[in-house]
Coordinates of C-alpha atoms and ligand atoms in Angstrom, one line a residue:
M1 CA -14.7 -12.5 6.3
Q2 CA -15.1 -10.9 2.8
T3 CA -18.2 -9.1 1.8
K4 CA -18.9 -8.1 -1.7
I5 CA -20.7 -4.8 -1.5
K6 CA -21.8 -3.8 -4.9
I7 CA -21.1 -3.7 -8.6
I8 CA -21.8 -0.5 -10.5
P9 CA -21.2 -0.3 -14.2
I10 CA -20.2 3.2 -15.3
I11 CA -21.0 4.2 -18.9
L12 CA -18.6 6.7 -20.5
I13 CA -20.1 8.1 -23.6
T14 CA -18.1 9.6 -26.4
L15 CA -20.1 11.8 -28.7
F16 CA -18.9 12.2 -32.3
L17 CA -20.7 14.9 -34.3
T18 CA -20.7 14.2 -38.0
G19 CA -20.3 17.3 -40.1
C20 CA -20.2 20.9 -39.0
G21 CA -23.5 22.0 -37.6
S22 CA -25.1 18.7 -38.4
T23 CA -27.9 17.4 -36.1
Q24 CA -27.0 13.8 -37.0
N25 CA -24.6 12.2 -34.5
T26 CA -23.2 8.8 -33.5
V27 CA -22.9 7.6 -29.9
Q28 CA -20.0 5.3 -29.0
A29 CA -20.1 3.8 -25.6
E30 CA -17.1 2.4 -23.7
E31 CA -17.9 0.7 -20.5
A32 CA -15.8 0.5 -17.3
Q33 CA -16.7 -2.5 -15.2
T34 CA -16.5 -1.6 -11.6
A35 CA -16.8 -3.5 -8.3
T36 CA -16.3 -2.6 -4.6
I37 CA -15.2 -5.4 -2.3
F38 CA -14.1 -5.7 1.3
A39 CA -10.9 -7.7 1.7
M40 CA -7.6 -7.4 3.5
D41 CA -9.3 -5.3 6.1
T42 CA -10.1 -2.5 3.7
V43 CA -12.5 -1.4 1.0
M44 CA -11.3 -2.0 -2.5
E45 CA -12.5 -0.5 -5.7
L46 CA -11.8 -2.2 -9.0
S47 CA -12.4 -0.5 -12.4
V48 CA -11.5 -2.1 -15.7
Y49 CA -12.3 -1.3 -19.3
G50 CA -13.2 -4.8 -20.6
S51 CA -15.5 -7.6 -19.9
E52 CA -17.2 -8.2 -16.6
T53 CA -15.4 -11.6 -16.1
L54 CA -12.2 -9.6 -15.6
L55 CA -13.7 -8.3 -12.3
D56 CA -14.5 -11.9 -11.1
G57 CA -11.0 -13.0 -12.0
A58 CA -9.5 -10.1 -10.1
E59 CA -11.6 -10.7 -7.1
S60 CA -10.6 -14.4 -7.0
I61 CA -6.9 -13.4 -7.0
I62 CA -7.4 -10.9 -4.1
L63 CA -9.5 -13.3 -2.0
A64 CA -7.1 -16.2 -2.6
L65 CA -4.1 -14.0 -1.5
E66 CA -6.0 -12.9 1.5
R67 CA -6.6 -16.5 2.6
E68 CA -2.9 -17.2 2.3
L69 CA -1.4 -14.1 3.8
S70 CA -3.8 -13.0 6.5
V71 CA -2.1 -12.8 9.9
T72 CA -5.4 -13.1 11.8
D73 CA -7.2 -15.8 9.8
A74 CA -6.6 -19.2 11.6
E75 CA -6.8 -20.9 8.2
S76 CA -4.0 -18.9 6.5
E77 CA -0.4 -20.1 5.8
I78 CA 1.1 -17.2 7.7
Y79 CA -1.1 -17.9 10.7
A80 CA 0.0 -21.5 10.7
V81 CA 3.7 -20.6 10.5
N82 CA 3.4 -18.1 13.3
R83 CA 1.6 -20.7 15.5
D84 CA 3.9 -23.6 14.7
G85 CA 7.2 -21.7 14.2
A86 CA 7.7 -23.4 10.8
G87 CA 5.8 -24.7 7.8
S88 CA 5.7 -24.8 4.1
V89 CA 4.2 -22.0 2.0
S90 CA 2.6 -21.8 -1.5
A91 CA 4.3 -20.2 -4.5
D92 CA 2.5 -16.8 -4.1
T93 CA 3.5 -16.5 -0.4
A94 CA 7.0 -17.6 -1.3
E95 CA 7.3 -14.9 -4.0
L96 CA 6.1 -12.2 -1.7
L97 CA 8.3 -13.4 1.2
N98 CA 11.4 -13.3 -1.1
R99 CA 10.6 -9.8 -2.2
A100 CA 9.7 -8.6 1.3
L101 CA 13.0 -10.0 2.8
E102 CA 15.0 -8.3 0.0
L103 CA 13.3 -5.0 0.9
C104 CA 13.9 -5.5 4.6
A105 CA 17.6 -5.6 3.8
R106 CA 17.4 -2.8 1.3
T107 CA 15.8 -0.5 4.0
D108 CA 18.3 -1.7 6.6
G109 CA 15.5 -3.1 8.7
A110 CA 13.2 0.0 8.7
L111 CA 10.9 -2.6 7.1
D112 CA 10.9 -5.7 9.3
I113 CA 8.2 -8.3 8.6
S114 CA 9.0 -9.9 12.0
I115 CA 7.5 -6.9 13.8
Y116 CA 4.2 -8.7 14.4
P117 CA 4.5 -9.4 18.1
V118 CA 4.9 -5.7 18.7
V119 CA 2.1 -4.7 16.3
R120 CA -0.3 -7.1 18.0
T121 CA 0.7 -6.0 21.5
W122 CA -0.3 -2.4 20.6
G123 CA -3.6 -3.8 19.5
F124 CA -3.4 -2.7 15.8
T125 CA -4.6 -6.1 14.5
T126 CA -7.2 -6.8 17.2
G127 CA -8.5 -3.3 17.9
E128 CA -7.8 -3.8 21.6
Y129 CA -5.5 -0.8 21.8
R130 CA -3.0 -0.3 24.7
V131 CA 0.3 1.4 25.3
P132 CA 2.9 -1.3 26.4
D133 CA 5.6 -0.2 28.9
S134 CA 9.2 -0.1 27.9
E135 CA 10.1 -3.4 29.6
E136 CA 7.5 -5.3 27.7
L137 CA 8.6 -3.7 24.5
R138 CA 12.2 -4.6 25.1
A139 CA 11.2 -8.2 25.6
L140 CA 9.1 -8.2 22.4
L141 CA 11.9 -6.6 20.4
E142 CA 14.2 -9.6 21.3
C143 CA 12.0 -11.6 18.8
V144 CA 12.1 -8.9 16.0
D145 CA 14.9 -9.5 13.5
Y146 CA 14.1 -10.4 9.9
T147 CA 17.7 -11.8 9.4
R148 CA 16.7 -14.7 11.7
I149 CA 13.8 -15.7 9.4
S150 CA 15.0 -18.9 7.7
F151 CA 13.5 -19.4 4.2
D152 CA 14.7 -21.7 1.5
G153 CA 13.3 -19.3 -1.2
E154 CA 10.7 -21.8 -2.4
S155 CA 8.6 -23.2 0.4
A156 CA 10.3 -24.1 3.7
L157 CA 10.0 -21.3 6.3
S158 CA 11.0 -21.4 9.9
L159 CA 11.1 -18.7 12.5
A160 CA 13.3 -18.2 15.6
E161 CA 11.7 -18.8 19.0
G162 CA 8.9 -16.4 19.8
M163 CA 9.1 -14.8 16.3
E164 CA 6.0 -14.1 14.2
I165 CA 5.7 -12.5 10.8
D166 CA 3.2 -10.0 9.3
L167 CA 3.1 -9.2 5.6
G168 CA 0.5 -6.4 6.1
S169 CA 3.0 -3.8 4.9
V170 CA 3.3 -5.4 1.4
A171 CA 0.3 -7.6 0.8
K172 CA -1.9 -5.0 -0.9
G173 CA 0.9 -3.9 -3.2
Y174 CA 1.4 -7.6 -4.1
A175 CA -2.3 -8.1 -4.7
S176 CA -2.5 -5.0 -6.9
S177 CA 0.5 -6.1 -9.0
R178 CA -1.0 -9.5 -9.5
V179 CA -4.3 -8.2 -10.6
I180 CA -2.7 -5.7 -13.0
Q181 CA -0.6 -8.5 -14.5
Y182 CA -3.7 -10.7 -14.9
W183 CA -5.6 -7.9 -16.7
K184 CA -2.6 -7.2 -18.9
N185 CA -2.3 -10.9 -19.8
N186 CA -6.0 -10.6 -20.9
G187 CA -5.4 -7.7 -23.2
V188 CA -6.6 -4.9 -20.9
T189 CA -5.1 -1.5 -21.7
S190 CA -7.0 0.7 -19.2
A191 CA -7.8 0.0 -15.6
L192 CA -7.6 1.4 -12.1
L193 CA -7.4 -0.4 -8.8
N194 CA -7.8 1.2 -5.4
L195 CA -7.0 -1.2 -2.6
G196 CA -7.8 1.0 0.5
G197 CA -5.6 3.9 -0.7
N198 CA -3.1 1.7 -2.5
V199 CA -3.8 2.8 -6.1
H200 CA -2.5 1.0 -9.2
A201 CA -3.1 2.3 -12.7
L202 CA -2.9 0.1 -15.8
G203 CA -2.1 2.1 -19.0
T204 CA -3.9 5.3 -19.5
K205 CA -7.5 6.4 -19.4
P206 CA -9.4 5.1 -22.5
D207 CA -9.0 8.6 -24.1
G208 CA -5.2 8.2 -23.9
S209 CA -4.7 10.8 -21.1
A210 CA -2.9 10.0 -17.8
W211 CA -4.8 8.7 -14.8
R212 CA -5.2 11.4 -12.1
V213 CA -4.7 9.9 -8.6
A214 CA -5.5 12.0 -5.6
I215 CA -3.4 11.7 -2.4
A216 CA -5.2 11.9 0.9
D217 CA -4.6 14.9 3.2
P218 CA -3.1 13.4 6.3
E219 CA -4.5 16.1 8.5
Q220 CA -8.2 16.0 7.6
N221 CA -10.7 14.8 5.0
G222 CA -9.9 15.8 1.5
Y223 CA -6.8 15.7 -0.6
L224 CA -3.3 17.2 -0.5
G225 CA -2.7 16.9 -4.2
V226 CA -3.1 15.0 -7.4
L227 CA -0.6 13.0 -9.4
E228 CA -0.8 12.2 -13.1
V229 CA 0.4 8.6 -13.7
V230 CA 0.5 6.0 -16.5
D231 CA 1.1 2.3 -15.7
Q232 CA 2.2 3.0 -12.1
A233 CA 1.3 2.2 -8.5
V234 CA 0.7 5.1 -6.1
I235 CA 0.9 3.8 -2.6
T236 CA 0.5 5.9 0.6
S237 CA 1.3 5.2 4.2
G238 CA 0.2 7.6 6.9
G239 CA -0.3 7.8 10.6
Y240 CA -3.9 8.8 10.0
E241 CA -4.8 5.5 8.4
R242 CA -5.0 3.5 11.7
Y243 CA -4.4 5.0 15.1
F244 CA -5.7 5.4 18.6
E245 CA -5.5 8.2 21.1
Q246 CA -4.7 7.9 24.8
D247 CA -4.0 10.7 27.3
G248 CA -3.9 13.3 24.5
K249 CA -1.3 11.4 22.5
T250 CA -1.8 9.7 19.1
Y251 CA -0.3 6.3 18.5
W252 CA -0.3 5.0 14.9
H253 CA 0.2 1.6 13.3
I254 CA 3.6 2.1 11.6
I255 CA 6.2 0.9 14.1
D256 CA 9.9 1.8 14.3
P257 CA 11.6 -1.6 14.7
D258 CA 14.4 0.0 16.7
T259 CA 12.1 1.2 19.5
G260 CA 8.9 -0.9 19.1
C261 CA 6.9 2.4 19.2
P262 CA 5.0 4.2 16.5
A263 CA 7.6 5.8 14.2
E264 CA 8.1 9.5 15.0
S265 CA 10.3 10.4 12.2
G266 CA 8.8 13.9 11.5
L267 CA 6.8 12.4 8.5
I268 CA 3.0 12.1 8.6
S269 CA 2.5 10.7 5.1
V270 CA 4.7 9.0 2.5
T271 CA 3.5 8.2 -1.1
V272 CA 5.6 6.0 -3.3
V273 CA 5.2 5.9 -7.0
G274 CA 6.6 3.2 -9.3
S275 CA 5.7 0.3 -11.5
D276 CA 6.2 -2.4 -8.9
G277 CA 3.4 -2.6 -6.3
V278 CA 5.4 -4.6 -3.7
L279 CA 8.3 -2.2 -3.9
C280 CA 6.0 0.8 -3.5
D281 CA 4.1 -0.7 -0.6
A282 CA 7.2 -1.8 1.2
L283 CA 8.8 1.6 0.8
S284 CA 5.8 3.7 1.8
T285 CA 5.8 1.9 5.1
S286 CA 9.6 1.9 5.7
L287 CA 10.4 5.5 4.3
F288 CA 7.8 6.7 6.9
V289 CA 10.0 5.0 9.6
M290 CA 13.2 6.4 8.1
G291 CA 12.2 10.1 8.0
L292 CA 12.8 12.7 5.3
D293 CA 16.6 12.6 5.3
G294 CA 17.0 8.8 5.4
A295 CA 14.2 8.4 2.8
S296 CA 15.8 11.0 0.5
A297 CA 19.1 9.3 0.8
L298 CA 17.6 5.9 -0.2
W299 CA 15.8 7.6 -3.1
N300 CA 19.0 9.2 -4.3
E301 CA 20.7 5.9 -4.7
S302 CA 17.7 4.2 -6.4
D303 CA 16.1 4.5 -9.8
D304 CA 13.0 2.5 -9.4
F305 CA 10.6 4.8 -7.5
E306 CA 9.6 8.4 -6.8
A307 CA 7.9 9.8 -3.7
V308 CA 5.8 12.6 -2.1
F309 CA 6.5 13.3 1.6
V310 CA 4.5 15.4 4.1
T311 CA 6.2 16.5 7.3
S312 CA 4.5 17.2 10.6
D313 CA 4.6 20.9 9.9
D314 CA 2.5 20.2 6.7
A315 CA 5.4 20.9 4.3
V316 CA 5.2 18.9 1.1
Y317 CA 8.3 17.5 -0.7
V318 CA 8.4 15.7 -4.0
T319 CA 11.3 13.9 -5.6
E320 CA 12.6 15.3 -8.9
G321 CA 10.8 12.7 -11.2
L322 CA 7.4 13.8 -10.0
A323 CA 7.9 17.5 -10.0
D324 CA 5.9 18.0 -13.3
N325 CA 3.2 15.4 -12.4
F326 CA 2.1 16.7 -9.0
S327 CA -0.4 19.5 -8.4
P328 CA -1.4 20.6 -4.8
L329 CA -5.0 20.7 -3.8
G330 CA -7.1 22.3 -1.0
D331 CA -5.2 23.7 1.9
Y332 CA -1.9 22.8 0.1
E333 CA -2.7 24.9 -3.0
G334 CA -1.1 28.0 -1.5
Q335 CA 2.3 26.4 -0.9
E336 CA 4.9 25.2 -3.4
A337 CA 6.0 21.6 -2.9
T338 CA 9.8 21.5 -2.3
V339 CA 11.5 19.4 -5.0
I340 CA 14.2 17.0 -3.9
Y341 CA 16.9 16.8 -6.6
R342 CA 19.5 14.1 -7.1
A343 CA 22.7 14.8 -5.4
Ligands
AMP401 P1 1.2 0.0 5.4 O1 -0.3 0.4 5.6 O2 1.5 -0.6 4.1 O3 2.1 1.2 5.7 O4 1.5 -1.1 6.4 C1 1.3 -0.9 7.8 C2 1.2 -2.3 8.5 O5 2.4 -3.0 8.4 C3 0.9 -2.2 9.9 O6 -0.5 -2.2 10.1 C4 1.6 -3.4 10.5 O7 0.8 -4.5 10.3 C5 2.8 -3.5 9.6 N1 4.0 -2.8 10.1 C6 4.0 -1.7 10.9 N2 5.3 -1.3 11.0 C7 6.1 -2.1 10.2 C8 7.5 -2.1 9.9 N3 8.3 -1.2 10.4 N4 7.9 -3.1 9.1 C9 7.0 -4.0 8.5 N5 5.7 -4.0 8.8 C10 5.2 -3.0 9.6
MG402 MG1 3.2 -0.5 2.9

């Protein structure tokens, strides 16, 4: 169910003084239209410099995508395919599926959208958390293999026996890219979207300066640093976002498709920065699975993203392209982030 929480217009006032020491002045107002909605299981904040109808249009895009992509909504396309083992999907779902499958391959299966039976068994989509034993996991992993998803690239989708798919690792990145494109098509030059920690900036702030996007501290409330970005998505995956504890151990929602268990790669947070929301969302999840060495190797052979990594000993690493845009905050201010350079 989606709940619209509130709409708060923020007025930014620019003051122009006419003449030195003059008491006469002119006030020019530029208004950011903002809305907070609950969708895709998270709180979303939309902020756009332009008319209020741009918010309604954005909200419609997000809610329509949620209805198609949700893995738990019995009315969704993905739910129907998981239930029936086959079905036809709409153009949006097809586009996202094509992108997701390409990224499953690019990450050598660290991203695997057929992970759903495992995610559900751990209780991450139902909230009924439990730790499955190794035999149960082994049986579930028999059904996890994205290469056995059969898709014609346009609409006909069929899954191997027992297989179920989950686009939760990429849906918010897709939604943000779609909304940004819609706003661009309508002449917007300044906007910021925050889909539950998945941030996407359009252009610059109205004064022409870069957007400043804070990255959550994975260990506690607060922030580990701030990134200055223009026209880019900043998407973070972390064990702290969804987890449960049992017998003193923490189990989080990012699963290693090789083991069926929460990924223990030595990373506790991965932020991916780039212009393509789907790419950033897919990679934030899968680089978390791959660990610092594997993730750095993939970055080294790519030119379409940059990243910030935090390891379990609270060390921060940033890829070369972000070195000048990242400033540590709070507990991290005392330490220099290690820059990862191209080999
Ligand atoms: P994100 O918050 O974008 O990192 O996505 C995490 C969500 O993606 C989880 O809640 C699961 O629904 C799903 N997921 C977990 N592990 C994987 C994986 N290795 N590949 C694809 N999806 C995953
Ligand atoms: Mg993701």
